[in-house]
Amino acid sequence: MPSTSPAAPPITGSTRLAGVIGYPVRYSLSPALHNAAYAAMGIDARYLALPVEPDAVGTAVAALVAFDAMGASVTIPHKEAVIAHLDQVDPVASALRAVNCIAVDGGRTIGYNTDGDGFVRSLRADLRFDPAGRRALVVGAGGAARAIVAALARAGATDVVVLNRSQDRAAEVVAIAGDPARVGSMDDVARADLVVNATPVGMAGVAQDQVPLDVSLLGTQHVVVDIVYHPLQTRLLAGANERGATTANGLGMLLHQAALQIELWTGAAAPVPAMRAALLAAIEH
Ligand code: NAP
Protein backbone atom coordinates (compact mmCIF):
# COMPACT_ATOMS: atom_id res chain seq x y z
CA MET A 1 0.00 0.00 0.00
CA PRO A 2 1.49 3.41 -0.90
CA SER A 3 2.43 5.52 2.13
CA THR A 4 0.75 8.90 2.56
CA SER A 5 3.12 10.00 5.33
CA PRO A 6 5.36 12.95 4.53
CA ALA A 7 8.99 12.07 3.78
CA ALA A 8 11.49 13.05 6.46
CA PRO A 9 13.49 16.16 5.53
CA PRO A 10 17.13 15.37 4.69
CA ILE A 11 19.66 15.24 7.53
CA THR A 12 21.56 18.54 7.54
CA GLY A 13 24.27 20.25 9.55
CA SER A 14 21.62 21.49 11.97
CA THR A 15 19.53 18.33 12.40
CA ARG A 16 18.72 17.98 16.12
CA LEU A 17 19.05 14.72 18.02
CA ALA A 18 16.40 13.09 20.19
CA GLY A 19 16.05 9.51 21.35
CA VAL A 20 15.01 7.00 23.93
CA ILE A 21 17.47 5.86 26.59
CA GLY A 22 16.84 2.45 28.12
CA TYR A 23 18.25 -1.06 28.13
CA PRO A 24 17.38 -2.84 25.92
CA VAL A 25 15.69 -0.46 23.46
CA ARG A 26 16.01 -2.23 20.13
CA TYR A 27 12.29 -3.19 20.02
CA SER A 28 11.04 0.26 21.04
CA LEU A 29 8.16 1.70 19.00
CA SER A 30 9.13 5.25 20.01
CA PRO A 31 11.43 5.94 17.01
CA ALA A 32 8.53 5.22 14.62
CA LEU A 33 6.20 7.50 16.58
CA HIS A 34 8.59 10.43 17.01
CA ASN A 35 10.16 10.41 13.53
CA ALA A 36 6.70 10.34 11.91
CA ALA A 37 5.75 13.33 14.04
CA TYR A 38 8.87 15.35 13.15
CA ALA A 39 8.33 14.61 9.42
CA ALA A 40 4.69 15.73 9.61
CA MET A 41 5.68 18.86 11.55
CA GLY A 42 8.61 19.66 9.24
CA ILE A 43 11.01 19.58 12.20
CA ASP A 44 14.68 19.04 11.35
CA ALA A 45 15.35 16.31 13.94
CA ARG A 46 15.86 12.56 14.19
CA TYR A 47 14.94 10.25 17.06
CA LEU A 48 17.07 7.17 17.74
CA ALA A 49 16.89 4.19 20.08
CA LEU A 50 19.93 4.78 22.33
CA PRO A 51 20.93 1.70 24.36
CA VAL A 52 22.38 2.89 27.68
CA GLU A 53 23.65 0.39 30.22
CA PRO A 54 22.71 1.07 33.86
CA ASP A 55 26.13 2.41 34.88
CA ALA A 56 26.14 4.93 31.99
CA VAL A 57 22.94 6.87 32.73
CA GLY A 58 24.77 9.97 34.02
CA THR A 59 27.09 9.94 30.99
CA ALA A 60 24.07 9.67 28.68
CA VAL A 61 22.38 12.69 30.31
CA ALA A 62 25.60 14.71 30.00
CA ALA A 63 25.81 13.69 26.34
CA LEU A 64 22.29 14.98 25.67
CA VAL A 65 23.45 18.38 26.92
CA ALA A 66 26.78 18.21 25.06
CA PHE A 67 25.00 17.37 21.80
CA ASP A 68 22.35 20.05 22.40
CA ALA A 69 19.75 17.30 21.93
CA MET A 70 16.09 18.28 21.82
CA GLY A 71 15.42 15.79 24.60
CA ALA A 72 15.10 12.11 25.35
CA SER A 73 12.48 9.63 26.35
CA VAL A 74 13.48 7.39 29.26
CA THR A 75 12.39 3.79 29.61
CA ILE A 76 13.08 0.70 31.70
CA PRO A 77 15.35 0.37 33.68
CA HIS A 78 16.35 4.05 33.98
CA LYS A 79 13.13 5.89 34.94
CA GLU A 80 14.07 6.25 38.62
CA ALA A 81 17.87 6.17 38.37
CA VAL A 82 17.97 9.07 35.91
CA ILE A 83 16.49 11.49 38.47
CA ALA A 84 19.81 11.88 40.32
CA HIS A 85 21.42 13.17 37.10
CA LEU A 86 18.89 15.88 36.20
CA ASP A 87 18.97 19.60 37.05
CA GLN A 88 15.24 19.76 37.79
CA VAL A 89 12.31 17.35 38.05
CA ASP A 90 8.72 18.43 37.60
CA PRO A 91 6.36 17.80 40.56
CA VAL A 92 4.38 15.01 38.83
CA ALA A 93 7.53 12.99 38.01
CA SER A 94 8.98 13.77 41.42
CA ALA A 95 5.91 12.37 43.24
CA LEU A 96 6.02 9.24 41.07
CA ARG A 97 9.82 8.94 41.46
CA ALA A 98 9.86 8.15 37.73
CA VAL A 99 10.92 10.23 34.74
CA ASN A 100 9.95 9.14 31.22
CA CYS A 101 10.99 12.32 29.43
CA ILE A 102 13.96 14.69 29.63
CA ALA A 103 13.78 18.14 28.07
CA VAL A 104 17.07 19.94 27.42
CA ASP A 105 16.57 23.66 27.80
CA GLY A 106 19.50 26.07 27.58
CA GLY A 107 21.92 23.40 28.81
CA ARG A 108 19.66 22.40 31.71
CA THR A 109 17.93 19.02 31.96
CA ILE A 110 14.35 18.83 33.23
CA GLY A 111 12.57 15.55 33.96
CA TYR A 112 8.88 14.92 33.33
CA ASN A 113 6.51 11.98 33.39
CA THR A 114 3.94 12.00 30.57
CA ASP A 115 2.55 8.45 31.09
CA GLY A 116 -0.39 9.42 33.30
CA ASP A 117 -1.42 12.54 31.41
CA GLY A 118 -0.97 10.59 28.15
CA PHE A 119 -3.37 7.97 29.49
CA VAL A 120 -5.96 10.59 30.46
CA ARG A 121 -5.56 12.37 27.15
CA SER A 122 -6.19 9.09 25.30
CA LEU A 123 -9.40 8.61 27.34
CA ARG A 124 -10.62 12.03 26.30
CA ALA A 125 -9.45 11.97 22.68
CA ASP A 126 -10.06 8.35 21.71
CA LEU A 127 -13.00 7.35 23.93
CA ARG A 128 -14.67 10.73 24.63
CA PHE A 129 -14.42 9.78 28.31
CA ASP A 130 -13.64 12.60 30.76
CA PRO A 131 -12.64 11.18 34.16
CA ALA A 132 -13.84 14.32 36.00
CA GLY A 133 -16.63 13.32 38.38
CA ARG A 134 -16.34 9.60 37.45
CA ARG A 135 -15.35 6.45 39.36
CA ALA A 136 -12.28 4.50 38.23
CA LEU A 137 -10.72 1.18 39.20
CA VAL A 138 -7.11 0.38 38.35
CA VAL A 139 -5.57 -3.10 38.62
CA GLY A 140 -1.83 -2.96 39.29
CA ALA A 141 0.58 -0.97 41.41
CA GLY A 142 3.73 -0.78 39.28
CA GLY A 143 5.15 2.22 37.47
CA ALA A 144 2.34 2.49 34.92
CA ALA A 145 -0.41 2.08 37.52
CA ARG A 146 1.16 4.75 39.75
CA ALA A 147 1.20 7.25 36.89
CA ILE A 148 -2.37 6.42 35.85
CA VAL A 149 -3.87 6.55 39.36
CA ALA A 150 -2.22 9.90 40.12
CA ALA A 151 -3.33 11.34 36.75
CA LEU A 152 -6.93 10.19 37.24
CA ALA A 153 -6.92 11.88 40.66
CA ARG A 154 -5.54 15.12 39.13
CA ALA A 155 -8.15 14.92 36.37
CA GLY A 156 -10.96 15.05 38.92
CA ALA A 157 -12.10 11.42 39.23
CA THR A 158 -14.17 11.15 42.42
CA ASP A 159 -13.11 7.60 43.30
CA VAL A 160 -9.93 5.82 42.15
CA VAL A 161 -9.80 2.27 43.47
CA VAL A 162 -6.49 0.40 43.35
CA LEU A 163 -6.40 -3.41 43.27
CA ASN A 164 -3.10 -5.25 43.33
CA ARG A 165 -1.73 -8.70 43.99
CA SER A 166 0.56 -7.24 46.70
CA GLN A 167 -1.52 -5.12 49.07
CA ASP A 168 1.42 -3.13 50.42
CA ARG A 169 2.22 -1.86 46.92
CA ALA A 170 -1.43 -0.87 46.39
CA ALA A 171 -1.21 1.19 49.60
CA GLU A 172 1.97 2.89 48.29
CA VAL A 173 0.14 3.96 45.12
CA VAL A 174 -2.71 5.39 47.16
CA ALA A 175 -0.23 7.32 49.32
CA ILE A 176 1.36 8.86 46.20
CA ALA A 177 -1.94 9.80 44.52
CA GLY A 178 -3.76 10.98 47.67
CA ASP A 179 -7.49 11.70 47.64
CA PRO A 180 -9.60 10.24 45.97
CA ALA A 181 -7.45 7.08 45.63
CA ARG A 182 -8.10 4.13 47.94
CA VAL A 183 -7.32 0.43 48.15
CA GLY A 184 -10.42 -1.55 47.21
CA SER A 185 -11.70 -4.99 46.30
CA MET A 186 -13.39 -6.75 43.38
CA ASP A 187 -16.72 -5.58 44.87
CA ASP A 188 -15.83 -2.12 43.54
CA VAL A 189 -15.84 -3.24 39.88
CA ALA A 190 -19.63 -3.01 39.48
CA ARG A 191 -19.69 0.62 40.68
CA ALA A 192 -16.80 1.81 38.50
CA ASP A 193 -17.31 3.75 35.27
CA LEU A 194 -13.73 3.08 34.11
CA VAL A 195 -11.76 -0.16 34.62
CA VAL A 196 -8.05 -0.22 33.77
CA ASN A 197 -5.62 -3.11 33.58
CA ALA A 198 -2.16 -1.76 34.38
CA THR A 199 -0.48 -5.14 34.94
CA PRO A 200 1.27 -7.31 32.32
CA VAL A 201 -1.46 -9.97 32.72
CA GLY A 202 -2.70 -10.72 29.20
CA MET A 203 0.58 -9.75 27.56
CA ALA A 204 2.19 -12.05 24.99
CA GLY A 205 4.95 -14.15 26.52
CA VAL A 206 3.97 -13.22 30.09
CA ALA A 207 0.44 -14.35 30.90
CA GLN A 208 -1.42 -14.09 27.60
CA ASP A 209 -4.09 -16.65 28.53
CA GLN A 210 -4.97 -14.92 31.83
CA VAL A 211 -7.26 -12.04 32.82
CA PRO A 212 -6.56 -9.56 35.65
CA LEU A 213 -10.18 -9.63 36.83
CA ASP A 214 -13.36 -11.66 36.41
CA VAL A 215 -14.88 -10.44 33.12
CA SER A 216 -18.37 -11.49 34.22
CA LEU A 217 -18.27 -8.40 36.49
CA LEU A 218 -18.15 -6.15 33.40
CA GLY A 219 -21.13 -4.76 31.48
CA THR A 220 -22.39 -2.13 29.08
CA GLN A 221 -21.87 0.63 31.67
CA HIS A 222 -18.09 0.13 31.72
CA VAL A 223 -15.25 1.70 29.79
CA VAL A 224 -12.43 -0.88 29.93
CA VAL A 225 -8.85 0.01 29.02
CA ASP A 226 -6.06 -2.56 28.92
CA ILE A 227 -2.73 -0.73 28.69
CA VAL A 228 -1.12 -3.88 27.28
CA TYR A 229 -0.69 -3.50 23.50
CA HIS A 230 0.91 -6.83 22.59
CA PRO A 231 -1.43 -8.42 21.64
CA LEU A 232 -3.75 -5.58 20.62
CA GLN A 233 -6.74 -7.55 21.88
CA THR A 234 -6.12 -9.24 25.23
CA ARG A 235 -8.45 -11.78 26.80
CA LEU A 236 -9.72 -9.03 29.09
CA LEU A 237 -10.69 -6.83 26.14
CA ALA A 238 -12.28 -9.73 24.23
CA GLY A 239 -14.38 -10.62 27.30
CA ALA A 240 -15.31 -6.98 27.96
CA ASN A 241 -16.35 -6.56 24.31
CA GLU A 242 -18.55 -9.66 24.50
CA ARG A 243 -20.28 -8.14 27.53
CA GLY A 244 -20.97 -4.87 25.71
CA ALA A 245 -18.37 -2.66 27.41
CA THR A 246 -16.58 0.15 25.56
CA THR A 247 -12.94 -0.93 25.21
CA ALA A 248 -9.50 0.33 24.25
CA ASN A 249 -6.02 -1.20 24.20
CA GLY A 250 -2.71 0.34 25.26
CA LEU A 251 -1.89 2.05 21.96
CA GLY A 252 -3.73 5.23 22.98
CA MET A 253 -1.57 5.72 26.08
CA LEU A 254 1.61 4.95 24.13
CA LEU A 255 0.64 7.44 21.44
CA HIS A 256 -0.43 10.29 23.69
CA GLN A 257 2.50 10.04 26.15
CA ALA A 258 4.77 10.49 23.10
CA ALA A 259 2.63 13.37 21.81
CA LEU A 260 3.03 15.15 25.16
CA GLN A 261 6.81 14.68 25.03
CA ILE A 262 6.95 16.25 21.57
CA GLU A 263 4.87 19.14 22.84
CA LEU A 264 7.29 19.66 25.76
CA TRP A 265 10.27 19.70 23.39
CA THR A 266 8.82 21.81 20.57
CA GLY A 267 5.98 23.83 22.10
CA ALA A 268 3.83 22.82 19.11
CA ALA A 269 0.84 20.45 18.94
CA ALA A 270 1.85 16.91 17.97
CA PRO A 271 0.34 15.44 14.77
CA VAL A 272 -1.51 12.56 16.43
CA PRO A 273 -3.09 11.03 13.27
CA ALA A 274 0.31 10.76 11.52
CA MET A 275 1.80 9.25 14.68
CA ARG A 276 -1.03 6.73 14.98
CA ALA A 277 -0.55 5.63 11.35
CA ALA A 278 3.20 5.19 11.91
CA LEU A 279 2.60 3.23 15.11
CA LEU A 280 0.18 0.83 13.41
CA ALA A 281 2.59 0.38 10.48
CA ALA A 282 5.47 -0.35 12.88
CA ILE A 283 3.38 -2.91 14.76
CA GLU A 284 2.33 -4.65 11.53
CA HIS A 285 5.95 -4.85 10.45
P1 NAP B 1 5.70 -3.12 36.80
O1 NAP B 1 6.22 -1.84 37.39
O2 NAP B 1 6.58 -4.31 36.74
O3 NAP B 1 4.35 -3.51 37.61
C1 NAP B 1 3.66 -4.68 37.35
C2 NAP B 1 2.36 -4.72 38.16
O4 NAP B 1 1.59 -5.83 37.70
C3 NAP B 1 2.54 -4.92 39.64
O5 NAP B 1 1.50 -4.27 40.31
C4 NAP B 1 2.42 -6.43 39.79
O6 NAP B 1 1.93 -6.83 41.04
C5 NAP B 1 1.38 -6.73 38.77
N1 NAP B 1 1.52 -8.10 38.22
C6 NAP B 1 2.54 -8.58 37.49
N2 NAP B 1 2.31 -9.86 37.17
C7 NAP B 1 1.10 -10.19 37.72
C8 NAP B 1 0.33 -11.38 37.75
N3 NAP B 1 0.75 -12.49 37.12
N4 NAP B 1 -0.85 -11.37 38.39
C9 NAP B 1 -1.28 -10.23 39.01
N5 NAP B 1 -0.57 -9.08 39.05
C10 NAP B 1 0.60 -9.06 38.39
O7 NAP B 1 5.19 -2.88 35.32
P2 NAP B 1 4.70 -1.52 34.63
O8 NAP B 1 5.89 -0.79 34.10
O9 NAP B 1 3.78 -0.81 35.56
O10 NAP B 1 3.92 -2.10 33.35
C11 NAP B 1 2.73 -2.86 33.49
C12 NAP B 1 2.20 -3.20 32.09
O11 NAP B 1 1.81 -2.01 31.43
C13 NAP B 1 3.20 -3.88 31.15
O12 NAP B 1 2.54 -4.86 30.41
C14 NAP B 1 3.66 -2.78 30.23
O13 NAP B 1 4.02 -3.25 28.95
C15 NAP B 1 2.38 -1.95 30.13
N6 NAP B 1 2.64 -0.52 29.86
C16 NAP B 1 1.98 0.06 28.82
C17 NAP B 1 2.18 1.40 28.55
C18 NAP B 1 1.45 2.04 27.39
O14 NAP B 1 1.87 3.14 26.99
N7 NAP B 1 0.42 1.45 26.87
C19 NAP B 1 3.04 2.17 29.35
C20 NAP B 1 3.69 1.54 30.44
C21 NAP B 1 3.48 0.19 30.68
P3 NAP B 1 2.88 -6.95 42.36
O15 NAP B 1 3.01 -5.54 42.88
O16 NAP B 1 2.11 -7.83 43.26
O17 NAP B 1 4.18 -7.54 41.88
Coordinates of C-alpha atoms and ligand atoms in Angstrom, one line a residue:
M1 CA 0.0 0.0 0.0
P2 CA 1.5 3.4 -0.9
S3 CA 2.4 5.5 2.1
T4 CA 0.7 8.9 2.6
S5 CA 3.1 10.0 5.3
P6 CA 5.4 12.9 4.5
A7 CA 9.0 12.1 3.8
A8 CA 11.5 13.1 6.5
P9 CA 13.5 16.2 5.5
P10 CA 17.1 15.4 4.7
I11 CA 19.7 15.2 7.5
T12 CA 21.6 18.5 7.5
G13 CA 24.3 20.3 9.6
S14 CA 21.6 21.5 12.0
T15 CA 19.5 18.3 12.4
R16 CA 18.7 18.0 16.1
L17 CA 19.1 14.7 18.0
A18 CA 16.4 13.1 20.2
G19 CA 16.0 9.5 21.3
V20 CA 15.0 7.0 23.9
I21 CA 17.5 5.9 26.6
G22 CA 16.8 2.5 28.1
Y23 CA 18.2 -1.1 28.1
P24 CA 17.4 -2.8 25.9
V25 CA 15.7 -0.5 23.5
R26 CA 16.0 -2.2 20.1
Y27 CA 12.3 -3.2 20.0
S28 CA 11.0 0.3 21.0
L29 CA 8.2 1.7 19.0
S30 CA 9.1 5.2 20.0
P31 CA 11.4 5.9 17.0
A32 CA 8.5 5.2 14.6
L33 CA 6.2 7.5 16.6
H34 CA 8.6 10.4 17.0
N35 CA 10.2 10.4 13.5
A36 CA 6.7 10.3 11.9
A37 CA 5.7 13.3 14.0
Y38 CA 8.9 15.3 13.1
A39 CA 8.3 14.6 9.4
A40 CA 4.7 15.7 9.6
M41 CA 5.7 18.9 11.5
G42 CA 8.6 19.7 9.2
I43 CA 11.0 19.6 12.2
D44 CA 14.7 19.0 11.3
A45 CA 15.3 16.3 13.9
R46 CA 15.9 12.6 14.2
Y47 CA 14.9 10.3 17.1
L48 CA 17.1 7.2 17.7
A49 CA 16.9 4.2 20.1
L50 CA 19.9 4.8 22.3
P51 CA 20.9 1.7 24.4
V52 CA 22.4 2.9 27.7
E53 CA 23.7 0.4 30.2
P54 CA 22.7 1.1 33.9
D55 CA 26.1 2.4 34.9
A56 CA 26.1 4.9 32.0
V57 CA 22.9 6.9 32.7
G58 CA 24.8 10.0 34.0
T59 CA 27.1 9.9 31.0
A60 CA 24.1 9.7 28.7
V61 CA 22.4 12.7 30.3
A62 CA 25.6 14.7 30.0
A63 CA 25.8 13.7 26.3
L64 CA 22.3 15.0 25.7
V65 CA 23.5 18.4 26.9
A66 CA 26.8 18.2 25.1
F67 CA 25.0 17.4 21.8
D68 CA 22.3 20.0 22.4
A69 CA 19.8 17.3 21.9
M70 CA 16.1 18.3 21.8
G71 CA 15.4 15.8 24.6
A72 CA 15.1 12.1 25.3
S73 CA 12.5 9.6 26.4
V74 CA 13.5 7.4 29.3
T75 CA 12.4 3.8 29.6
I76 CA 13.1 0.7 31.7
P77 CA 15.4 0.4 33.7
H78 CA 16.3 4.1 34.0
K79 CA 13.1 5.9 34.9
E80 CA 14.1 6.3 38.6
A81 CA 17.9 6.2 38.4
V82 CA 18.0 9.1 35.9
I83 CA 16.5 11.5 38.5
A84 CA 19.8 11.9 40.3
H85 CA 21.4 13.2 37.1
L86 CA 18.9 15.9 36.2
D87 CA 19.0 19.6 37.0
Q88 CA 15.2 19.8 37.8
V89 CA 12.3 17.4 38.1
D90 CA 8.7 18.4 37.6
P91 CA 6.4 17.8 40.6
V92 CA 4.4 15.0 38.8
A93 CA 7.5 13.0 38.0
S94 CA 9.0 13.8 41.4
A95 CA 5.9 12.4 43.2
L96 CA 6.0 9.2 41.1
R97 CA 9.8 8.9 41.5
A98 CA 9.9 8.2 37.7
V99 CA 10.9 10.2 34.7
N100 CA 9.9 9.1 31.2
C101 CA 11.0 12.3 29.4
I102 CA 14.0 14.7 29.6
A103 CA 13.8 18.1 28.1
V104 CA 17.1 19.9 27.4
D105 CA 16.6 23.7 27.8
G106 CA 19.5 26.1 27.6
G107 CA 21.9 23.4 28.8
R108 CA 19.7 22.4 31.7
T109 CA 17.9 19.0 32.0
I110 CA 14.3 18.8 33.2
G111 CA 12.6 15.6 34.0
Y112 CA 8.9 14.9 33.3
N113 CA 6.5 12.0 33.4
T114 CA 3.9 12.0 30.6
D115 CA 2.5 8.5 31.1
G116 CA -0.4 9.4 33.3
D117 CA -1.4 12.5 31.4
G118 CA -1.0 10.6 28.1
F119 CA -3.4 8.0 29.5
V120 CA -6.0 10.6 30.5
R121 CA -5.6 12.4 27.1
S122 CA -6.2 9.1 25.3
L123 CA -9.4 8.6 27.3
R124 CA -10.6 12.0 26.3
A125 CA -9.5 12.0 22.7
D126 CA -10.1 8.3 21.7
L127 CA -13.0 7.3 23.9
R128 CA -14.7 10.7 24.6
F129 CA -14.4 9.8 28.3
D130 CA -13.6 12.6 30.8
P131 CA -12.6 11.2 34.2
A132 CA -13.8 14.3 36.0
G133 CA -16.6 13.3 38.4
R134 CA -16.3 9.6 37.5
R135 CA -15.3 6.4 39.4
A136 CA -12.3 4.5 38.2
L137 CA -10.7 1.2 39.2
V138 CA -7.1 0.4 38.3
V139 CA -5.6 -3.1 38.6
G140 CA -1.8 -3.0 39.3
A141 CA 0.6 -1.0 41.4
G142 CA 3.7 -0.8 39.3
G143 CA 5.1 2.2 37.5
A144 CA 2.3 2.5 34.9
A145 CA -0.4 2.1 37.5
R146 CA 1.2 4.7 39.8
A147 CA 1.2 7.3 36.9
I148 CA -2.4 6.4 35.9
V149 CA -3.9 6.6 39.4
A150 CA -2.2 9.9 40.1
A151 CA -3.3 11.3 36.8
L152 CA -6.9 10.2 37.2
A153 CA -6.9 11.9 40.7
R154 CA -5.5 15.1 39.1
A155 CA -8.1 14.9 36.4
G156 CA -11.0 15.1 38.9
A157 CA -12.1 11.4 39.2
T158 CA -14.2 11.1 42.4
D159 CA -13.1 7.6 43.3
V160 CA -9.9 5.8 42.1
V161 CA -9.8 2.3 43.5
V162 CA -6.5 0.4 43.4
L163 CA -6.4 -3.4 43.3
N164 CA -3.1 -5.2 43.3
R165 CA -1.7 -8.7 44.0
S166 CA 0.6 -7.2 46.7
Q167 CA -1.5 -5.1 49.1
D168 CA 1.4 -3.1 50.4
R169 CA 2.2 -1.9 46.9
A170 CA -1.4 -0.9 46.4
A171 CA -1.2 1.2 49.6
E172 CA 2.0 2.9 48.3
V173 CA 0.1 4.0 45.1
V174 CA -2.7 5.4 47.2
A175 CA -0.2 7.3 49.3
I176 CA 1.4 8.9 46.2
A177 CA -1.9 9.8 44.5
G178 CA -3.8 11.0 47.7
D179 CA -7.5 11.7 47.6
P180 CA -9.6 10.2 46.0
A181 CA -7.5 7.1 45.6
R182 CA -8.1 4.1 47.9
V183 CA -7.3 0.4 48.2
G184 CA -10.4 -1.5 47.2
S185 CA -11.7 -5.0 46.3
M186 CA -13.4 -6.8 43.4
D187 CA -16.7 -5.6 44.9
D188 CA -15.8 -2.1 43.5
V189 CA -15.8 -3.2 39.9
A190 CA -19.6 -3.0 39.5
R191 CA -19.7 0.6 40.7
A192 CA -16.8 1.8 38.5
D193 CA -17.3 3.7 35.3
L194 CA -13.7 3.1 34.1
V195 CA -11.8 -0.2 34.6
V196 CA -8.1 -0.2 33.8
N197 CA -5.6 -3.1 33.6
A198 CA -2.2 -1.8 34.4
T199 CA -0.5 -5.1 34.9
P200 CA 1.3 -7.3 32.3
V201 CA -1.5 -10.0 32.7
G202 CA -2.7 -10.7 29.2
M203 CA 0.6 -9.8 27.6
A204 CA 2.2 -12.0 25.0
G205 CA 4.9 -14.1 26.5
V206 CA 4.0 -13.2 30.1
A207 CA 0.4 -14.4 30.9
Q208 CA -1.4 -14.1 27.6
D209 CA -4.1 -16.6 28.5
Q210 CA -5.0 -14.9 31.8
V211 CA -7.3 -12.0 32.8
P212 CA -6.6 -9.6 35.7
L213 CA -10.2 -9.6 36.8
D214 CA -13.4 -11.7 36.4
V215 CA -14.9 -10.4 33.1
S216 CA -18.4 -11.5 34.2
L217 CA -18.3 -8.4 36.5
L218 CA -18.2 -6.2 33.4
G219 CA -21.1 -4.8 31.5
T220 CA -22.4 -2.1 29.1
Q221 CA -21.9 0.6 31.7
H222 CA -18.1 0.1 31.7
V223 CA -15.2 1.7 29.8
V224 CA -12.4 -0.9 29.9
V225 CA -8.8 0.0 29.0
D226 CA -6.1 -2.6 28.9
I227 CA -2.7 -0.7 28.7
V228 CA -1.1 -3.9 27.3
Y229 CA -0.7 -3.5 23.5
H230 CA 0.9 -6.8 22.6
P231 CA -1.4 -8.4 21.6
L232 CA -3.7 -5.6 20.6
Q233 CA -6.7 -7.6 21.9
T234 CA -6.1 -9.2 25.2
R235 CA -8.5 -11.8 26.8
L236 CA -9.7 -9.0 29.1
L237 CA -10.7 -6.8 26.1
A238 CA -12.3 -9.7 24.2
G239 CA -14.4 -10.6 27.3
A240 CA -15.3 -7.0 28.0
N241 CA -16.4 -6.6 24.3
E242 CA -18.6 -9.7 24.5
R243 CA -20.3 -8.1 27.5
G244 CA -21.0 -4.9 25.7
A245 CA -18.4 -2.7 27.4
T246 CA -16.6 0.1 25.6
T247 CA -12.9 -0.9 25.2
A248 CA -9.5 0.3 24.3
N249 CA -6.0 -1.2 24.2
G250 CA -2.7 0.3 25.3
L251 CA -1.9 2.0 22.0
G252 CA -3.7 5.2 23.0
M253 CA -1.6 5.7 26.1
L254 CA 1.6 5.0 24.1
L255 CA 0.6 7.4 21.4
H256 CA -0.4 10.3 23.7
Q257 CA 2.5 10.0 26.2
A258 CA 4.8 10.5 23.1
A259 CA 2.6 13.4 21.8
L260 CA 3.0 15.2 25.2
Q261 CA 6.8 14.7 25.0
I262 CA 6.9 16.2 21.6
E263 CA 4.9 19.1 22.8
L264 CA 7.3 19.7 25.8
W265 CA 10.3 19.7 23.4
T266 CA 8.8 21.8 20.6
G267 CA 6.0 23.8 22.1
A268 CA 3.8 22.8 19.1
A269 CA 0.8 20.5 18.9
A270 CA 1.9 16.9 18.0
P271 CA 0.3 15.4 14.8
V272 CA -1.5 12.6 16.4
P273 CA -3.1 11.0 13.3
A274 CA 0.3 10.8 11.5
M275 CA 1.8 9.3 14.7
R276 CA -1.0 6.7 15.0
A277 CA -0.5 5.6 11.4
A278 CA 3.2 5.2 11.9
L279 CA 2.6 3.2 15.1
L280 CA 0.2 0.8 13.4
A281 CA 2.6 0.4 10.5
A282 CA 5.5 -0.4 12.9
I283 CA 3.4 -2.9 14.8
E284 CA 2.3 -4.7 11.5
H285 CA 5.9 -4.9 10.4
Ligands
NAP1 P1 5.7 -3.1 36.8 O1 6.2 -1.8 37.4 O2 6.6 -4.3 36.7 O3 4.3 -3.5 37.6 C1 3.7 -4.7 37.3 C2 2.4 -4.7 38.2 O4 1.6 -5.8 37.7 C3 2.5 -4.9 39.6 O5 1.5 -4.3 40.3 C4 2.4 -6.4 39.8 O6 1.9 -6.8 41.0 C5 1.4 -6.7 38.8 N1 1.5 -8.1 38.2 C6 2.5 -8.6 37.5 N2 2.3 -9.9 37.2 C7 1.1 -10.2 37.7 C8 0.3 -11.4 37.7 N3 0.7 -12.5 37.1 N4 -0.9 -11.4 38.4 C9 -1.3 -10.2 39.0 N5 -0.6 -9.1 39.0 C10 0.6 -9.1 38.4 O7 5.2 -2.9 35.3 P2 4.7 -1.5 34.6 O8 5.9 -0.8 34.1 O9 3.8 -0.8 35.6 O10 3.9 -2.1 33.4 C11 2.7 -2.9 33.5 C12 2.2 -3.2 32.1 O11 1.8 -2.0 31.4 C13 3.2 -3.9 31.2 O12 2.5 -4.9 30.4 C14 3.7 -2.8 30.2 O13 4.0 -3.3 29.0 C15 2.4 -1.9 30.1 N6 2.6 -0.5 29.9 C16 2.0 0.1 28.8 C17 2.2 1.4 28.6 C18 1.5 2.0 27.4 O14 1.9 3.1 27.0 N7 0.4 1.4 26.9 C19 3.0 2.2 29.4 C20 3.7 1.5 30.4 C21 3.5 0.2 30.7 P3 2.9 -6.9 42.4 O15 3.0 -5.5 42.9 O16 2.1 -7.8 43.3 O17 4.2 -7.5 41.9

